[in-house]
XYZ file of C-alpha atoms in Angstrom:
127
model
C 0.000 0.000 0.000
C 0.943 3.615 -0.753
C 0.416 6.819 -0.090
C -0.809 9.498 -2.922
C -0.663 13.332 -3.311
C -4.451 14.532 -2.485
C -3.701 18.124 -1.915
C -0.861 20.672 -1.713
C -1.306 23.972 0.870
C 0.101 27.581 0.050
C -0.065 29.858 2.454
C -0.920 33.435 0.623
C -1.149 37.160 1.501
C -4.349 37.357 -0.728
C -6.091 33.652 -1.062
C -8.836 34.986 -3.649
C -5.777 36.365 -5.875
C -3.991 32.932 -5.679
C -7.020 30.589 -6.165
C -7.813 32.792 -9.369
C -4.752 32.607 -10.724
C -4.041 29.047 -10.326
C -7.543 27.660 -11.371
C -7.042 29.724 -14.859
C -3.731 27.811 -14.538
C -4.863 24.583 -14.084
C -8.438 25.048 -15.519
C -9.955 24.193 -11.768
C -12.605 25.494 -10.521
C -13.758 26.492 -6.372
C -14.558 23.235 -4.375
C -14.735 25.075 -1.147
C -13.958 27.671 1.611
C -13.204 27.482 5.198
C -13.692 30.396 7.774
C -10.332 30.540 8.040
C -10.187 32.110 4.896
C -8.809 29.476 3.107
C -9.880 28.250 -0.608
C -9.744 24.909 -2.052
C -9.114 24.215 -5.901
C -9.413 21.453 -8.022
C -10.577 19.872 -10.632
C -14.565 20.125 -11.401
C -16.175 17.064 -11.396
C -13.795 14.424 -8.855
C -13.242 17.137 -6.420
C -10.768 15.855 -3.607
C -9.611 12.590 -3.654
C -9.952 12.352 -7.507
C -6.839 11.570 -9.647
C -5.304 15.212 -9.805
C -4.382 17.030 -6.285
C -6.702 19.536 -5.131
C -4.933 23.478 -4.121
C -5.544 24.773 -1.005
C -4.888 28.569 -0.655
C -4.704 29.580 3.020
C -4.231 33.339 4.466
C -1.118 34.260 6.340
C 2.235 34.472 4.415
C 5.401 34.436 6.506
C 8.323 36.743 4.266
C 11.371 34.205 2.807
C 14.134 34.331 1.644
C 15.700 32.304 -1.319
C 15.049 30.119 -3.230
C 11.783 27.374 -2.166
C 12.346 24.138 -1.287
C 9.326 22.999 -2.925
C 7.507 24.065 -6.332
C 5.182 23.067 -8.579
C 5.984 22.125 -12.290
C 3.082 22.529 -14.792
C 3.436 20.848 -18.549
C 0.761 21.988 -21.584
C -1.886 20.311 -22.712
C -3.263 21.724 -25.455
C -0.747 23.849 -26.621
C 3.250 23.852 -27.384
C 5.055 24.995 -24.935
C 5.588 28.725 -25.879
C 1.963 29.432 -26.646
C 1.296 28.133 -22.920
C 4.097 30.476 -21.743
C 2.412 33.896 -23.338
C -0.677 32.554 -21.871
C 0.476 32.146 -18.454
C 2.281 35.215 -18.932
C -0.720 37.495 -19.747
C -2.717 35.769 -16.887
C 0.016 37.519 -14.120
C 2.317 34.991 -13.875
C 6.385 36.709 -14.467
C 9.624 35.060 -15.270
C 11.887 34.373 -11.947
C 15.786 33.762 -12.018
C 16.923 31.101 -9.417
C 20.151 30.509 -11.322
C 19.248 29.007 -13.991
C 21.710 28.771 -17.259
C 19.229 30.043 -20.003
C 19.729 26.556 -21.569
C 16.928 24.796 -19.495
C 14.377 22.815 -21.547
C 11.661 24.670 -18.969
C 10.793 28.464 -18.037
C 11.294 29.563 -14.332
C 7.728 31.603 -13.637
C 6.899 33.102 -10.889
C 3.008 33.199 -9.454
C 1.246 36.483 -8.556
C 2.527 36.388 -5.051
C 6.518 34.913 -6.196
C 6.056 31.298 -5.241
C 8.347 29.813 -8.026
C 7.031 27.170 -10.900
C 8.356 25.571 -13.934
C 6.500 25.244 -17.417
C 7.776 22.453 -18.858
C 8.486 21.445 -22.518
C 6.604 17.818 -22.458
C 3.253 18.472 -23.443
C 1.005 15.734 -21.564
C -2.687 14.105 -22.090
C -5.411 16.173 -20.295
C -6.873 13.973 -17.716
């Protein structure tokens, strides 16, 4: 028996930013709220649990420095690679140096609020 990814936390200055951004990301949609502030995304339909990890964006964001430890990679699905980079682009996402060569098969982005990801080349099914 194993374990499996069912959701990854955030923590965010502005939760309602950060959920909008990442469901036109990820095309997910609201699955809930807490009265902590805190918004889950995912994907419509399977919810929590189903075969993609559910986002949960909770308030209260700590400064850091450097770079994460953790980050999400995202990979096209629909689209080559550098169509899905203008598009993530033009939805508020920026391009974030952690060192990188410039020869990288992947773009270094940056979120709305600076949490580094990576848009990969590999284009993958759509689940």
């Amino acid at each position: 028996m194993a374990c499996r990814i069912s959701e990854s936390v955030i923590d965010a200055a502005d939760p309602e930013r950060l959920a909008a951004f990442w469901s036109e990301v990820l095309g997910y949609v609201e699955l809930g709220r807490e009265d902590d502030g805190s918004i889950e995304i995912g994907p419509s339909g399977p919810g929590f649990g189903g075969p993609q990890p559910t986002l949960v964006l909770g308030s209260g964001r700590k400064p850091r420095a450097g770079k994460l430890p953790l980050h999400i990679d995202v990979s096209p699905t629909d689209r080559d690679q550098d169509a899905e980079l203008e598009r993530l682009l033009a939805l508020g996402a920026r391009r974030a140096d952690v060192g990188q060569s410039g020869d990288e098969s992947w773009h270094v982005l940056a979120d709305p609020e600076g949490n580094e990801f990576c848009l990969l080349r590999s284009r993958v099914r759509p689940l």
